[in-house]
PDB file of C-alpha atoms in Angstrom:
ATOM      1  CA  UNK A  57      75.613 -20.516 -96.463  1.00 47.00           C
ATOM      2  CA  UNK A  58      77.236 -23.671 -95.092  1.00 55.00           C
ATOM      3  CA  UNK A  59      75.569 -22.984 -91.736  1.00 62.00           C
ATOM      4  CA  UNK A  60      72.264 -24.041 -93.322  1.00 74.00           C
ATOM      5  CA  UNK A  61      73.688 -27.366 -94.529  1.00 87.00           C
ATOM      6  CA  UNK A  62      71.269 -27.549 -97.449  1.00 93.00           C
ATOM      7  CA  UNK A  63      72.311 -30.329 -99.798  1.00 92.00           C
ATOM      8  CA  UNK A  64      71.114 -28.794-103.065  1.00 90.00           C
ATOM      9  CA  UNK A  65      71.820 -25.082-103.662  1.00 91.00           C
ATOM     10  CA  UNK A  66      69.520 -22.931-105.758  1.00 90.00           C
ATOM     11  CA  UNK A  67      70.692 -22.247-109.311  1.00 89.00           C
ATOM     12  CA  UNK A  68      71.508 -18.500-109.444  1.00 90.00           C
ATOM     13  CA  UNK A  69      69.607 -18.309-112.753  1.00 88.00           C
ATOM     14  CA  UNK A  70      66.420 -18.616-110.696  1.00 89.00           C
ATOM     15  CA  UNK A  71      67.019 -15.011-109.572  1.00 90.00           C
ATOM     16  CA  UNK A  72      67.062 -13.856-113.197  1.00 87.00           C
ATOM     17  CA  UNK A  73      63.689 -15.498-113.789  1.00 86.00           C
ATOM     18  CA  UNK A  74      62.344 -13.862-110.634  1.00 87.00           C
ATOM     19  CA  UNK A  75      63.527 -10.420-111.719  1.00 89.00           C
ATOM     20  CA  UNK A  76      61.498 -10.720-114.902  1.00 89.00           C
ATOM     21  CA  UNK A  77      58.335 -10.638-112.781  1.00 89.00           C
ATOM     22  CA  UNK A  78      58.921  -8.865-109.470  1.00 94.00           C
ATOM     23  CA  UNK A  79      55.193  -8.310-108.966  1.00 94.00           C
ATOM     24  CA  UNK A  80      54.630 -12.056-108.625  1.00 92.00           C
ATOM     25  CA  UNK A  81      57.594 -12.738-106.345  1.00 92.00           C
ATOM     26  CA  UNK A  82      56.730  -9.891-103.991  1.00 96.00           C
ATOM     27  CA  UNK A  83      53.134 -11.060-103.560  1.00 96.00           C
ATOM     28  CA  UNK A  84      54.308 -14.619-102.978  1.00 94.00           C
ATOM     29  CA  UNK A  85      56.926 -13.411-100.515  1.00 96.00           C
ATOM     30  CA  UNK A  86      54.361 -11.403 -98.558  1.00 97.00           C
ATOM     31  CA  UNK A  87      52.186 -14.488 -98.164  1.00 97.00           C
ATOM     32  CA  UNK A  88      55.207 -16.544 -97.066  1.00 95.00           C
ATOM     33  CA  UNK A  89      55.805 -14.062 -94.253  1.00 97.00           C
ATOM     34  CA  UNK A  90      52.147 -14.215 -93.208  1.00 97.00           C
ATOM     35  CA  UNK A  91      52.211 -18.022 -93.147  1.00 96.00           C
ATOM     36  CA  UNK A  92      55.432 -18.010 -91.121  1.00 96.00           C
ATOM     37  CA  UNK A  93      53.726 -15.782 -88.563  1.00 97.00           C
ATOM     38  CA  UNK A  94      50.737 -18.131 -88.494  1.00 97.00           C
ATOM     39  CA  UNK A  95      53.011 -21.130 -87.923  1.00 96.00           C
ATOM     40  CA  UNK A  96      54.648 -19.417 -84.946  1.00 97.00           C
ATOM     41  CA  UNK A  97      51.215 -18.550 -83.533  1.00 98.00           C
ATOM     42  CA  UNK A  98      50.087 -22.183 -83.893  1.00 96.00           C
ATOM     43  CA  UNK A  99      53.151 -23.277 -81.919  1.00 97.00           C
ATOM     44  CA  UNK A 100      52.065 -20.872 -79.175  1.00 98.00           C
ATOM     45  CA  UNK A 101      48.467 -22.115 -79.198  1.00 97.00           C
ATOM     46  CA  UNK A 102      49.483 -25.779 -79.018  1.00 95.00           C
ATOM     47  CA  UNK A 103      52.261 -25.369 -76.444  1.00 96.00           C
ATOM     48  CA  UNK A 104      51.052 -22.650 -74.092  1.00 97.00           C
ATOM     49  CA  UNK A 105      52.737 -24.278 -71.085  1.00 97.00           C
ATOM     50  CA  UNK A 106      56.230 -23.969 -72.592  1.00 97.00           C
ATOM     51  CA  UNK A 107      57.143 -20.466 -71.458  1.00 98.00           C
ATOM     52  CA  UNK A 108      60.437 -20.031 -73.317  1.00 98.00           C
ATOM     53  CA  UNK A 109      58.954 -21.358 -76.552  1.00 98.00           C
ATOM     54  CA  UNK A 110      55.929 -19.069 -76.268  1.00 98.00           C
ATOM     55  CA  UNK A 111      58.181 -16.056 -75.683  1.00 98.00           C
ATOM     56  CA  UNK A 112      60.370 -16.861 -78.697  1.00 98.00           C
ATOM     57  CA  UNK A 113      57.426 -17.646 -80.989  1.00 98.00           C
ATOM     58  CA  UNK A 114      55.718 -14.408 -79.977  1.00 98.00           C
ATOM     59  CA  UNK A 115      58.801 -12.485 -81.070  1.00 98.00           C
ATOM     60  CA  UNK A 116      59.067 -14.442 -84.311  1.00 98.00           C
ATOM     61  CA  UNK A 117      55.381 -14.018 -85.176  1.00 98.00           C
ATOM     62  CA  UNK A 118      55.622 -10.251 -84.643  1.00 98.00           C
ATOM     63  CA  UNK A 119      58.787 -10.052 -86.724  1.00 97.00           C
ATOM     64  CA  UNK A 120      57.255 -12.090 -89.545  1.00 97.00           C
ATOM     65  CA  UNK A 121      54.221  -9.786 -89.656  1.00 98.00           C
ATOM     66  CA  UNK A 122      56.558  -6.801 -89.723  1.00 98.00           C
ATOM     67  CA  UNK A 123      58.242  -8.406 -92.737  1.00 97.00           C
ATOM     68  CA  UNK A 124      54.811  -8.906 -94.306  1.00 98.00           C
ATOM     69  CA  UNK A 125      54.121  -5.202 -93.847  1.00 98.00           C
ATOM     70  CA  UNK A 126      57.497  -4.269 -95.334  1.00 98.00           C
ATOM     71  CA  UNK A 127      56.898  -6.376 -98.438  1.00 98.00           C
ATOM     72  CA  UNK A 128      53.332  -5.095 -98.755  1.00 98.00           C
ATOM     73  CA  UNK A 129      54.621  -1.528 -98.535  1.00 98.00           C
ATOM     74  CA  UNK A 130      57.075  -2.202-101.386  1.00 98.00           C
ATOM     75  CA  UNK A 131      54.217  -3.621-103.470  1.00 98.00           C
ATOM     76  CA  UNK A 132      52.147  -0.471-102.879  1.00 98.00           C
ATOM     77  CA  UNK A 133      55.055   1.922-103.447  1.00 98.00           C
ATOM     78  CA  UNK A 134      55.803   0.340-106.831  1.00 97.00           C
ATOM     79  CA  UNK A 135      52.204   0.395-107.944  1.00 98.00           C
ATOM     80  CA  UNK A 136      52.017  -3.382-108.120  1.00 97.00           C
ATOM     81  CA  UNK A 137      48.907  -5.428-107.365  1.00 97.00           C
ATOM     82  CA  UNK A 138      48.939  -7.526-104.191  1.00 97.00           C
ATOM     83  CA  UNK A 139      47.743 -10.830-105.559  1.00 95.00           C
ATOM     84  CA  UNK A 140      45.745 -13.524-103.834  1.00 94.00           C
ATOM     85  CA  UNK A 141      47.582 -16.335-102.100  1.00 92.00           C
ATOM     86  CA  UNK A 142      48.581 -19.317-104.211  1.00 85.00           C
ATOM     87  CA  UNK A 143      49.302 -22.871-103.131  1.00 86.00           C
ATOM     88  CA  UNK A 144      52.907 -23.447-102.027  1.00 87.00           C
ATOM     89  CA  UNK A 145      53.642 -26.968-103.286  1.00 89.00           C
ATOM     90  CA  UNK A 146      57.105 -27.032-101.702  1.00 90.00           C
ATOM     91  CA  UNK A 147      55.742 -26.277 -98.226  1.00 92.00           C
ATOM     92  CA  UNK A 148      52.894 -28.734 -98.744  1.00 92.00           C
ATOM     93  CA  UNK A 149      55.405 -31.471 -99.613  1.00 92.00           C
ATOM     94  CA  UNK A 150      57.312 -30.743 -96.400  1.00 94.00           C
ATOM     95  CA  UNK A 151      54.088 -30.689 -94.365  1.00 92.00           C
ATOM     96  CA  UNK A 152      53.101 -34.141 -95.655  1.00 90.00           C
ATOM     97  CA  UNK A 153      56.513 -35.457 -94.614  1.00 90.00           C
ATOM     98  CA  UNK A 154      56.127 -33.799 -91.231  1.00 88.00           C
ATOM     99  CA  UNK A 155      52.750 -35.458 -90.598  1.00 76.00           C
ATOM    100  CA  UNK A 156      53.849 -38.872 -91.849  1.00 73.00           C
ATOM    101  CA  UNK A 157      57.006 -38.772 -89.736  1.00 63.00           C
ATOM    102  CA  UNK A 158      55.358 -37.909 -86.433  1.00 62.00           C
ATOM    103  CA  UNK A 159      55.061 -40.825 -84.009  1.00 68.00           C
ATOM    104  CA  UNK A 160      51.624 -39.617 -82.943  1.00 70.00           C
ATOM    105  CA  UNK A 161      52.755 -38.299 -79.573  1.00 82.00           C
ATOM    106  CA  UNK A 162      52.324 -34.656 -78.645  1.00 86.00           C
ATOM    107  CA  UNK A 163      56.044 -34.195 -77.992  1.00 87.00           C
ATOM    108  CA  UNK A 164      57.032 -36.002 -81.178  1.00 87.00           C
ATOM    109  CA  UNK A 165      54.636 -33.814 -83.148  1.00 91.00           C
ATOM    110  CA  UNK A 166      56.174 -30.698 -81.634  1.00 94.00           C
ATOM    111  CA  UNK A 167      59.706 -31.709 -82.614  1.00 95.00           C
ATOM    112  CA  UNK A 168      58.601 -32.465 -86.174  1.00 94.00           C
ATOM    113  CA  UNK A 169      56.808 -29.111 -86.395  1.00 95.00           C
ATOM    114  CA  UNK A 170      59.944 -27.315 -85.201  1.00 97.00           C
ATOM    115  CA  UNK A 171      62.100 -29.134 -87.765  1.00 97.00           C
ATOM    116  CA  UNK A 172      59.519 -28.398 -90.466  1.00 96.00           C
ATOM    117  CA  UNK A 173      59.716 -24.687 -89.582  1.00 97.00           C
ATOM    118  CA  UNK A 174      63.527 -24.769 -89.457  1.00 97.00           C
ATOM    119  CA  UNK A 175      63.627 -26.347 -92.917  1.00 96.00           C
ATOM    120  CA  UNK A 176      61.436 -23.657 -94.461  1.00 95.00           C
ATOM    121  CA  UNK A 177      63.448 -20.892 -92.811  1.00 95.00           C
ATOM    122  CA  UNK A 178      66.692 -22.450 -94.045  1.00 95.00           C
ATOM    123  CA  UNK A 179      65.542 -22.614 -97.663  1.00 94.00           C
ATOM    124  CA  UNK A 180      63.985 -19.142 -97.494  1.00 94.00           C
ATOM    125  CA  UNK A 181      67.241 -17.772 -96.102  1.00 94.00           C
ATOM    126  CA  UNK A 182      69.194 -19.424 -98.926  1.00 94.00           C
ATOM    127  CA  UNK A 183      66.779 -18.067-101.545  1.00 93.00           C
ATOM    128  CA  UNK A 184      67.061 -14.558-100.091  1.00 95.00           C
ATOM    129  CA  UNK A 185      70.843 -14.800-100.391  1.00 95.00           C
ATOM    130  CA  UNK A 186      70.547 -15.866-104.031  1.00 94.00           C
ATOM    131  CA  UNK A 187      68.287 -12.894-104.686  1.00 94.00           C
ATOM    132  CA  UNK A 188      70.505 -10.411-102.849  1.00 95.00           C
ATOM    133  CA  UNK A 189      73.582 -11.620-104.746  1.00 95.00           C
ATOM    134  CA  UNK A 190      72.081 -11.830-108.225  1.00 95.00           C
ATOM    135  CA  UNK A 191      69.289  -9.352-108.912  1.00 94.00           C
ATOM    136  CA  UNK A 192      70.017  -5.985-110.496  1.00 94.00           C
ATOM    137  CA  UNK A 193      67.340  -4.156-108.487  1.00 95.00           C
ATOM    138  CA  UNK A 194      69.514  -2.450-105.879  1.00 95.00           C
ATOM    139  CA  UNK A 195      66.707  -1.682-103.419  1.00 95.00           C
ATOM    140  CA  UNK A 196      65.540  -5.283-103.354  1.00 96.00           C
ATOM    141  CA  UNK A 197      69.085  -6.660-103.215  1.00 96.00           C
ATOM    142  CA  UNK A 198      69.676  -4.737 -99.972  1.00 96.00           C
ATOM    143  CA  UNK A 199      66.228  -5.657 -98.654  1.00 96.00           C
ATOM    144  CA  UNK A 200      66.755  -9.380 -99.209  1.00 96.00           C
ATOM    145  CA  UNK A 201      70.196  -9.310 -97.640  1.00 95.00           C
ATOM    146  CA  UNK A 202      68.694  -7.833 -94.466  1.00 94.00           C
ATOM    147  CA  UNK A 203      65.889 -10.399 -94.408  1.00 94.00           C
ATOM    148  CA  UNK A 204      68.376 -13.207 -95.010  1.00 94.00           C
ATOM    149  CA  UNK A 205      69.964 -12.462 -91.612  1.00 92.00           C
ATOM    150  CA  UNK A 206      66.577 -12.531 -89.895  1.00 91.00           C
ATOM    151  CA  UNK A 207      65.630 -15.861 -91.501  1.00 90.00           C
ATOM    152  CA  UNK A 208      68.938 -17.366 -90.388  1.00 93.00           C
ATOM    153  CA  UNK A 209      68.153 -16.361 -86.807  1.00 94.00           C
ATOM    154  CA  UNK A 210      64.707 -17.951 -87.025  1.00 96.00           C
ATOM    155  CA  UNK A 211      66.205 -21.143 -88.454  1.00 96.00           C
ATOM    156  CA  UNK A 212      68.660 -21.321 -85.552  1.00 96.00           C
ATOM    157  CA  UNK A 213      65.902 -20.699 -83.014  1.00 97.00           C
ATOM    158  CA  UNK A 214      63.662 -23.493 -84.323  1.00 98.00           C
ATOM    159  CA  UNK A 215      66.531 -25.983 -84.371  1.00 96.00           C
ATOM    160  CA  UNK A 216      67.647 -24.985 -80.901  1.00 97.00           C
ATOM    161  CA  UNK A 217      64.161 -25.549 -79.469  1.00 98.00           C
ATOM    162  CA  UNK A 218      63.955 -28.932 -81.193  1.00 97.00           C
ATOM    163  CA  UNK A 219      67.119 -29.973 -79.353  1.00 95.00           C
ATOM    164  CA  UNK A 220      66.033 -28.475 -76.034  1.00 96.00           C
ATOM    165  CA  UNK A 221      62.499 -29.888 -76.018  1.00 96.00           C
ATOM    166  CA  UNK A 222      63.184 -33.374 -77.364  1.00 93.00           C
ATOM    167  CA  UNK A 223      62.588 -36.150 -74.886  1.00 88.00           C
ATOM    168  CA  UNK A 224      65.538 -38.185 -73.679  1.00 86.00           C
ATOM    169  CA  UNK A 225      66.632 -40.691 -76.298  1.00 83.00           C
ATOM    170  CA  UNK A 226      65.273 -38.685 -79.241  1.00 87.00           C
ATOM    171  CA  UNK A 227      68.129 -38.107 -81.684  1.00 92.00           C
ATOM    172  CA  UNK A 228      67.347 -34.667 -83.119  1.00 94.00           C
ATOM    173  CA  UNK A 229      70.646 -34.486 -84.993  1.00 94.00           C
ATOM    174  CA  UNK A 230      69.912 -37.738 -86.836  1.00 94.00           C
ATOM    175  CA  UNK A 231      66.353 -36.642 -87.535  1.00 94.00           C
ATOM    176  CA  UNK A 232      67.555 -33.331 -88.942  1.00 96.00           C
ATOM    177  CA  UNK A 233      69.885 -35.212 -91.310  1.00 95.00           C
ATOM    178  CA  UNK A 234      66.832 -37.106 -92.579  1.00 95.00           C
ATOM    179  CA  UNK A 235      64.989 -33.828 -93.091  1.00 95.00           C
ATOM    180  CA  UNK A 236      67.930 -32.445 -95.069  1.00 95.00           C
ATOM    181  CA  UNK A 237      68.002 -35.539 -97.294  1.00 95.00           C
ATOM    182  CA  UNK A 238      64.268 -35.372 -97.921  1.00 94.00           C
ATOM    183  CA  UNK A 239      64.340 -31.650 -98.683  1.00 94.00           C
ATOM    184  CA  UNK A 240      67.133 -32.132-101.220  1.00 92.00           C
ATOM    185  CA  UNK A 241      64.907 -34.547-103.161  1.00 91.00           C
ATOM    186  CA  UNK A 242      61.904 -32.226-102.946  1.00 91.00           C
ATOM    187  CA  UNK A 243      63.714 -29.058-104.040  1.00 89.00           C
ATOM    188  CA  UNK A 244      64.907 -30.760-107.256  1.00 85.00           C
ATOM    189  CA  UNK A 245      61.399 -30.148-108.605  1.00 80.00           C
ATOM    190  CA  UNK A 246      61.472 -26.432-107.839  1.00 73.00           C
ATOM    191  CA  UNK A 247      63.529 -23.329-108.654  1.00 61.00           C
ATOM    192  CA  UNK A 248      61.765 -22.674-111.940  1.00 65.00           C
ATOM    193  CA  UNK A 249      59.013 -20.179-111.105  1.00 69.00           C
ATOM    194  CA  UNK A 250      58.569 -16.661-109.728  1.00 65.00           C
ATOM    195  CA  UNK A 251      57.864 -17.735-106.156  1.00 79.00           C
ATOM    196  CA  UNK A 252      60.079 -17.895-103.090  1.00 83.00           C
ATOM    197  CA  UNK A 253      60.013 -21.696-102.990  1.00 81.00           C
ATOM    198  CA  UNK A 254      58.928 -22.412-106.572  1.00 66.00           C
TER     199      UNK A 254
END
């Protein structure tokens, strides 16, 4: 997954821990998809004048809710309980960095929000690959491989818009390198629980 350029890969043993409690990971995953849809919708609400962005975020929000439905269907089919949402400390850590890093301008805030979204999609994509390569559950291995491709497309889309919408003089490439460095420090604390980012 060199395309993602993540600096710290997930230990494959995380997938073994996940497989010990699929009920938990599936509920957490469903909520991740719902939150991803909400993030795309917020980008629409706050940037209604940006036609291309609105079009792309509409497609992403619909796709994320379709993924939510797919995961929820698996939960029901297996007789699992769909659990209440739990705090995602990893995402919260990234959100704090996003808010602290914004220069206060509307455009600067947009670029940070796009990079924040790209970062989450990148790590989710990488985690889906780890799951698809390492779990014994054949149905879920195929499912996560398919979703991995979708997440990679979302990651690319968010990064592309960050480059396209940045004001002249804003070095998105340099800023993304800083995001990658920060995320590598954050993710050191995770990879130990039955959640997508945990």
